[in-house]
């Protein structure tokens, strides 16, 4: 978060460090570690959903966590991650305009989304510019809290080039999440 003091003209930058629930972090580490990239470059990162317990608004702030996996240490994917870390993302509420930011849309709707070769986006949108020709798959991750499912955050899988389809990747992640979540 940046603030400008009109009298002194200085910026204040707030860096949010978030701690994940140990069980969720453990599951995600295992999923990222067991994912079969088929010897292709790819980047996994996790956006944690952080809510303000004192707020009555429905929604959360997505905060990029330290959980990441870059299968081949692709420099383009590392640059994308750095740009994500530098950005300040807004509160994601029910009526927030998230544009083409797929992680924001997945958090808002609770539905997985992807950007393939056939998916056309508004190139004037800032997030579309950051993503460029890369492909993406985003999956919201939920955990049980009392009697309801609560959004833990969003897994983002980014590839250097857009694929024809991310269905196999989606199914692999979904199966790994189920397997790892329910293993004793």
PDB file of C-alpha atoms in Angstrom:
ATOM      1  CA  UNK A   1       0.000   0.000   0.000  1.00  0.00           C
ATOM      2  CA  UNK A   2       1.420   3.370  -0.929  1.00  0.00           C
ATOM      3  CA  UNK A   3       0.465   6.659   0.652  1.00  0.00           C
ATOM      4  CA  UNK A   4       1.455  10.125  -0.417  1.00  0.00           C
ATOM      5  CA  UNK A   5       1.853  12.869   2.138  1.00  0.00           C
ATOM      6  CA  UNK A   6       1.211  16.137   0.310  1.00  0.00           C
ATOM      7  CA  UNK A   7       3.290  18.162   2.801  1.00  0.00           C
ATOM      8  CA  UNK A   8       6.430  16.017   2.783  1.00  0.00           C
ATOM      9  CA  UNK A   9       5.985  14.139  -0.517  1.00  0.00           C
ATOM     10  CA  UNK A  10       7.082  10.688   0.558  1.00  0.00           C
ATOM     11  CA  UNK A  11       5.790   7.204  -0.044  1.00  0.00           C
ATOM     12  CA  UNK A  12       5.098   4.587   2.574  1.00  0.00           C
ATOM     13  CA  UNK A  13       5.199   1.016   1.345  1.00  0.00           C
ATOM     14  CA  UNK A  14       3.568  -1.719   3.382  1.00  0.00           C
ATOM     15  CA  UNK A  15       4.695  -5.277   2.735  1.00  0.00           C
ATOM     16  CA  UNK A  16       2.270  -7.927   3.871  1.00  0.00           C
ATOM     17  CA  UNK A  17       3.801 -11.216   4.932  1.00  0.00           C
ATOM     18  CA  UNK A  18       1.249 -13.879   5.436  1.00  0.00           C
ATOM     19  CA  UNK A  19       1.465 -17.116   7.297  1.00  0.00           C
ATOM     20  CA  UNK A  20      -0.580 -19.949   5.901  1.00  0.00           C
ATOM     21  CA  UNK A  21      -2.392 -22.477   8.002  1.00  0.00           C
ATOM     22  CA  UNK A  22       0.232 -25.267   8.385  1.00  0.00           C
ATOM     23  CA  UNK A  23      -2.109 -27.955   7.015  1.00  0.00           C
ATOM     24  CA  UNK A  24      -2.865 -25.930   3.860  1.00  0.00           C
ATOM     25  CA  UNK A  25       0.802 -25.060   3.347  1.00  0.00           C
ATOM     26  CA  UNK A  26       1.762 -28.720   3.713  1.00  0.00           C
ATOM     27  CA  UNK A  27      -0.871 -29.831   1.172  1.00  0.00           C
ATOM     28  CA  UNK A  28       0.172 -27.165  -1.341  1.00  0.00           C
ATOM     29  CA  UNK A  29       3.877 -27.979  -0.986  1.00  0.00           C
ATOM     30  CA  UNK A  30       3.128 -31.612  -1.719  1.00  0.00           C
ATOM     31  CA  UNK A  31       0.893 -30.787  -4.705  1.00  0.00           C
ATOM     32  CA  UNK A  32       3.507 -28.438  -6.171  1.00  0.00           C
ATOM     33  CA  UNK A  33       6.214 -31.065  -5.613  1.00  0.00           C
ATOM     34  CA  UNK A  34       4.270 -33.964  -7.149  1.00  0.00           C
ATOM     35  CA  UNK A  35       2.894 -32.130 -10.203  1.00  0.00           C
ATOM     36  CA  UNK A  36       4.158 -33.673 -13.454  1.00  0.00           C
ATOM     37  CA  UNK A  37       5.310 -30.827 -15.708  1.00  0.00           C
ATOM     38  CA  UNK A  38       6.162 -33.288 -18.518  1.00  0.00           C
ATOM     39  CA  UNK A  39       9.590 -31.605 -18.790  1.00  0.00           C
ATOM     40  CA  UNK A  40       7.989 -28.283 -19.761  1.00  0.00           C
ATOM     41  CA  UNK A  41       8.578 -24.988 -17.949  1.00  0.00           C
ATOM     42  CA  UNK A  42       5.880 -23.854 -15.579  1.00  0.00           C
ATOM     43  CA  UNK A  43       5.404 -21.717 -12.491  1.00  0.00           C
ATOM     44  CA  UNK A  44       3.157 -22.438  -9.536  1.00  0.00           C
ATOM     45  CA  UNK A  45       2.363 -19.752  -7.013  1.00  0.00           C
ATOM     46  CA  UNK A  46      -0.265 -19.391  -4.314  1.00  0.00           C
ATOM     47  CA  UNK A  47      -2.358 -16.306  -3.610  1.00  0.00           C
ATOM     48  CA  UNK A  48      -3.650 -16.464  -0.020  1.00  0.00           C
ATOM     49  CA  UNK A  49      -7.029 -14.978   0.825  1.00  0.00           C
ATOM     50  CA  UNK A  50      -6.692 -12.614   3.783  1.00  0.00           C
ATOM     51  CA  UNK A  51      -9.796 -11.199   5.417  1.00  0.00           C
ATOM     52  CA  UNK A  52     -10.064  -8.418   7.942  1.00  0.00           C
ATOM     53  CA  UNK A  53     -11.859  -9.874  10.984  1.00  0.00           C
ATOM     54  CA  UNK A  54     -13.123  -6.394  11.896  1.00  0.00           C
ATOM     55  CA  UNK A  55     -14.640  -5.730   8.465  1.00  0.00           C
ATOM     56  CA  UNK A  56     -18.238  -6.475   7.589  1.00  0.00           C
ATOM     57  CA  UNK A  57     -17.421  -6.599   3.861  1.00  0.00           C
ATOM     58  CA  UNK A  58     -17.652  -9.964   2.128  1.00  0.00           C
ATOM     59  CA  UNK A  59     -14.433 -10.746   0.299  1.00  0.00           C
ATOM     60  CA  UNK A  60     -10.681 -10.727   0.858  1.00  0.00           C
ATOM     61  CA  UNK A  61      -7.328  -9.372  -0.198  1.00  0.00           C
ATOM     62  CA  UNK A  62      -5.250 -11.781  -2.257  1.00  0.00           C
ATOM     63  CA  UNK A  63      -1.651 -11.806  -1.115  1.00  0.00           C
ATOM     64  CA  UNK A  64       1.076 -13.643  -2.998  1.00  0.00           C
ATOM     65  CA  UNK A  65       2.774 -16.108  -0.649  1.00  0.00           C
ATOM     66  CA  UNK A  66       6.272 -17.581  -0.532  1.00  0.00           C
ATOM     67  CA  UNK A  67       4.918 -20.875  -1.901  1.00  0.00           C
ATOM     68  CA  UNK A  68       6.248 -21.211  -5.412  1.00  0.00           C
ATOM     69  CA  UNK A  69       7.642 -23.799  -7.805  1.00  0.00           C
ATOM     70  CA  UNK A  70       9.376 -22.937 -11.087  1.00  0.00           C
ATOM     71  CA  UNK A  71      10.008 -26.313 -12.731  1.00  0.00           C
ATOM     72  CA  UNK A  72      12.890 -25.230 -14.984  1.00  0.00           C
ATOM     73  CA  UNK A  73      13.898 -21.905 -13.418  1.00  0.00           C
ATOM     74  CA  UNK A  74      12.519 -20.121 -16.498  1.00  0.00           C
ATOM     75  CA  UNK A  75      13.629 -16.457 -16.307  1.00  0.00           C
ATOM     76  CA  UNK A  76      10.475 -15.139 -17.993  1.00  0.00           C
ATOM     77  CA  UNK A  77       8.343 -16.864 -15.374  1.00  0.00           C
ATOM     78  CA  UNK A  78      10.607 -15.496 -12.607  1.00  0.00           C
ATOM     79  CA  UNK A  79      10.124 -11.988 -14.023  1.00  0.00           C
ATOM     80  CA  UNK A  80       6.354 -12.508 -14.005  1.00  0.00           C
ATOM     81  CA  UNK A  81       6.492 -13.605 -10.345  1.00  0.00           C
ATOM     82  CA  UNK A  82       8.576 -10.532  -9.440  1.00  0.00           C
ATOM     83  CA  UNK A  83       5.988  -8.261 -11.087  1.00  0.00           C
ATOM     84  CA  UNK A  84       3.254 -10.024  -9.119  1.00  0.00           C
ATOM     85  CA  UNK A  85       5.187  -9.478  -5.874  1.00  0.00           C
ATOM     86  CA  UNK A  86       5.600  -5.768  -6.645  1.00  0.00           C
ATOM     87  CA  UNK A  87       1.922  -5.107  -7.331  1.00  0.00           C
ATOM     88  CA  UNK A  88      -0.604  -4.060  -4.748  1.00  0.00           C
ATOM     89  CA  UNK A  89      -3.837  -5.891  -5.379  1.00  0.00           C
ATOM     90  CA  UNK A  90      -7.178  -4.532  -4.249  1.00  0.00           C
ATOM     91  CA  UNK A  91      -9.819  -5.993  -2.019  1.00  0.00           C
ATOM     92  CA  UNK A  92     -11.790  -8.616  -3.943  1.00  0.00           C
ATOM     93  CA  UNK A  93     -15.450  -8.306  -3.068  1.00  0.00           C
ATOM     94  CA  UNK A  94     -18.607  -9.548  -4.722  1.00  0.00           C
ATOM     95  CA  UNK A  95     -18.903  -6.500  -6.979  1.00  0.00           C
ATOM     96  CA  UNK A  96     -15.217  -5.585  -7.357  1.00  0.00           C
ATOM     97  CA  UNK A  97     -14.097  -5.163 -10.957  1.00  0.00           C
ATOM     98  CA  UNK A  98     -11.115  -7.492 -11.376  1.00  0.00           C
ATOM     99  CA  UNK A  99     -10.815  -7.165 -15.155  1.00  0.00           C
ATOM    100  CA  UNK A 100      -8.678  -9.915 -16.683  1.00  0.00           C
ATOM    101  CA  UNK A 101      -6.874 -10.786 -13.461  1.00  0.00           C
ATOM    102  CA  UNK A 102      -7.658 -14.506 -13.418  1.00  0.00           C
ATOM    103  CA  UNK A 103      -6.604 -15.075  -9.791  1.00  0.00           C
ATOM    104  CA  UNK A 104      -8.930 -12.256  -8.723  1.00  0.00           C
ATOM    105  CA  UNK A 105     -11.766 -13.676 -10.797  1.00  0.00           C
ATOM    106  CA  UNK A 106     -11.262 -17.159  -9.315  1.00  0.00           C
ATOM    107  CA  UNK A 107     -11.360 -15.700  -5.795  1.00  0.00           C
ATOM    108  CA  UNK A 108     -14.467 -13.709  -6.601  1.00  0.00           C
ATOM    109  CA  UNK A 109     -16.437 -16.489  -8.306  1.00  0.00           C
ATOM    110  CA  UNK A 110     -14.978 -19.613  -6.679  1.00  0.00           C
ATOM    111  CA  UNK A 111     -14.534 -21.084 -10.169  1.00  0.00           C
ATOM    112  CA  UNK A 112     -11.338 -22.229 -11.907  1.00  0.00           C
ATOM    113  CA  UNK A 113     -10.369 -20.306 -15.049  1.00  0.00           C
ATOM    114  CA  UNK A 114      -7.679 -20.447 -17.732  1.00  0.00           C
ATOM    115  CA  UNK A 115      -6.050 -18.456 -20.508  1.00  0.00           C
ATOM    116  CA  UNK A 116      -5.377 -20.604 -23.585  1.00  0.00           C
ATOM    117  CA  UNK A 117      -4.373 -19.955 -27.191  1.00  0.00           C
ATOM    118  CA  UNK A 118      -8.043 -19.477 -28.000  1.00  0.00           C
ATOM    119  CA  UNK A 119      -8.868 -17.124 -25.133  1.00  0.00           C
ATOM    120  CA  UNK A 120      -8.914 -13.460 -26.175  1.00  0.00           C
ATOM    121  CA  UNK A 121      -8.417 -10.825 -23.501  1.00  0.00           C
ATOM    122  CA  UNK A 122      -8.569  -7.064 -23.426  1.00  0.00           C
ATOM    123  CA  UNK A 123      -4.913  -6.180 -24.003  1.00  0.00           C
ATOM    124  CA  UNK A 124      -5.464  -2.725 -22.447  1.00  0.00           C
ATOM    125  CA  UNK A 125      -6.014  -4.395 -19.087  1.00  0.00           C
ATOM    126  CA  UNK A 126      -2.899  -4.069 -16.883  1.00  0.00           C
ATOM    127  CA  UNK A 127      -2.869  -7.706 -15.816  1.00  0.00           C
ATOM    128  CA  UNK A 128      -3.135  -8.832 -19.444  1.00  0.00           C
ATOM    129  CA  UNK A 129      -0.046  -6.758 -20.187  1.00  0.00           C
ATOM    130  CA  UNK A 130       1.838  -8.425 -17.301  1.00  0.00           C
ATOM    131  CA  UNK A 131       0.831 -11.912 -18.446  1.00  0.00           C
ATOM    132  CA  UNK A 132       1.553 -11.213 -22.113  1.00  0.00           C
ATOM    133  CA  UNK A 133       1.701 -14.392 -24.202  1.00  0.00           C
ATOM    134  CA  UNK A 134       1.912 -16.646 -21.156  1.00  0.00           C
ATOM    135  CA  UNK A 135      -0.796 -19.151 -20.423  1.00  0.00           C
ATOM    136  CA  UNK A 136      -2.532 -19.501 -17.081  1.00  0.00           C
ATOM    137  CA  UNK A 137      -4.679 -21.816 -15.046  1.00  0.00           C
ATOM    138  CA  UNK A 138      -6.127 -20.681 -11.710  1.00  0.00           C
ATOM    139  CA  UNK A 139      -7.933 -22.818  -9.147  1.00  0.00           C
ATOM    140  CA  UNK A 140      -9.583 -21.575  -5.969  1.00  0.00           C
ATOM    141  CA  UNK A 141      -8.678 -23.658  -2.908  1.00  0.00           C
ATOM    142  CA  UNK A 142     -11.177 -24.045  -0.086  1.00  0.00           C
ATOM    143  CA  UNK A 143     -10.939 -25.456   3.421  1.00  0.00           C
ATOM    144  CA  UNK A 144     -13.614 -26.533   5.879  1.00  0.00           C
ATOM    145  CA  UNK A 145     -14.272 -24.105   8.673  1.00  0.00           C
ATOM    146  CA  UNK A 146     -17.067 -25.246  10.973  1.00  0.00           C
ATOM    147  CA  UNK A 147     -20.023 -25.924   8.666  1.00  0.00           C
ATOM    148  CA  UNK A 148     -18.930 -23.926   5.625  1.00  0.00           C
ATOM    149  CA  UNK A 149     -16.180 -23.962   3.030  1.00  0.00           C
ATOM    150  CA  UNK A 150     -13.908 -20.951   3.213  1.00  0.00           C
ATOM    151  CA  UNK A 151     -11.602 -19.694   0.475  1.00  0.00           C
ATOM    152  CA  UNK A 152      -7.974 -20.308   1.442  1.00  0.00           C
ATOM    153  CA  UNK A 153      -6.660 -18.751  -1.752  1.00  0.00           C
ATOM    154  CA  UNK A 154      -5.917 -19.409  -5.395  1.00  0.00           C
ATOM    155  CA  UNK A 155      -3.330 -21.664  -7.047  1.00  0.00           C
ATOM    156  CA  UNK A 156      -1.937 -20.021 -10.174  1.00  0.00           C
ATOM    157  CA  UNK A 157      -0.137 -22.159 -12.752  1.00  0.00           C
ATOM    158  CA  UNK A 158       1.627 -20.101 -15.439  1.00  0.00           C
ATOM    159  CA  UNK A 159       3.334 -21.394 -18.591  1.00  0.00           C
ATOM    160  CA  UNK A 160       5.682 -19.419 -20.895  1.00  0.00           C
ATOM    161  CA  UNK A 161       3.298 -19.922 -23.840  1.00  0.00           C
ATOM    162  CA  UNK A 162      -0.427 -20.507 -23.926  1.00  0.00           C
ATOM    163  CA  UNK A 163      -1.512 -24.109 -24.352  1.00  0.00           C
ATOM    164  CA  UNK A 164      -4.389 -25.426 -26.431  1.00  0.00           C
ATOM    165  CA  UNK A 165      -6.007 -26.604 -23.213  1.00  0.00           C
ATOM    166  CA  UNK A 166      -5.311 -26.800 -19.482  1.00  0.00           C
ATOM    167  CA  UNK A 167      -7.849 -29.566 -18.824  1.00  0.00           C
ATOM    168  CA  UNK A 168      -5.188 -32.225 -18.118  1.00  0.00           C
ATOM    169  CA  UNK A 169      -3.321 -29.840 -15.816  1.00  0.00           C
ATOM    170  CA  UNK A 170      -6.548 -28.944 -14.013  1.00  0.00           C
ATOM    171  CA  UNK A 171      -7.432 -32.607 -13.512  1.00  0.00           C
ATOM    172  CA  UNK A 172      -3.905 -33.422 -12.312  1.00  0.00           C
ATOM    173  CA  UNK A 173      -3.972 -30.599  -9.730  1.00  0.00           C
ATOM    174  CA  UNK A 174      -7.494 -31.512  -8.637  1.00  0.00           C
ATOM    175  CA  UNK A 175      -6.531 -35.179  -8.195  1.00  0.00           C
ATOM    176  CA  UNK A 176      -3.361 -34.269  -6.292  1.00  0.00           C
ATOM    177  CA  UNK A 177      -5.340 -31.976  -3.991  1.00  0.00           C
ATOM    178  CA  UNK A 178      -7.837 -34.742  -3.262  1.00  0.00           C
ATOM    179  CA  UNK A 179      -5.141 -37.368  -2.759  1.00  0.00           C
ATOM    180  CA  UNK A 180      -2.904 -35.226  -0.549  1.00  0.00           C
ATOM    181  CA  UNK A 181      -5.796 -33.747   1.450  1.00  0.00           C
ATOM    182  CA  UNK A 182      -7.236 -37.117   2.372  1.00  0.00           C
ATOM    183  CA  UNK A 183      -4.042 -39.113   2.926  1.00  0.00           C
ATOM    184  CA  UNK A 184      -3.405 -40.055   6.571  1.00  0.00           C
TER     185      UNK A 184
END
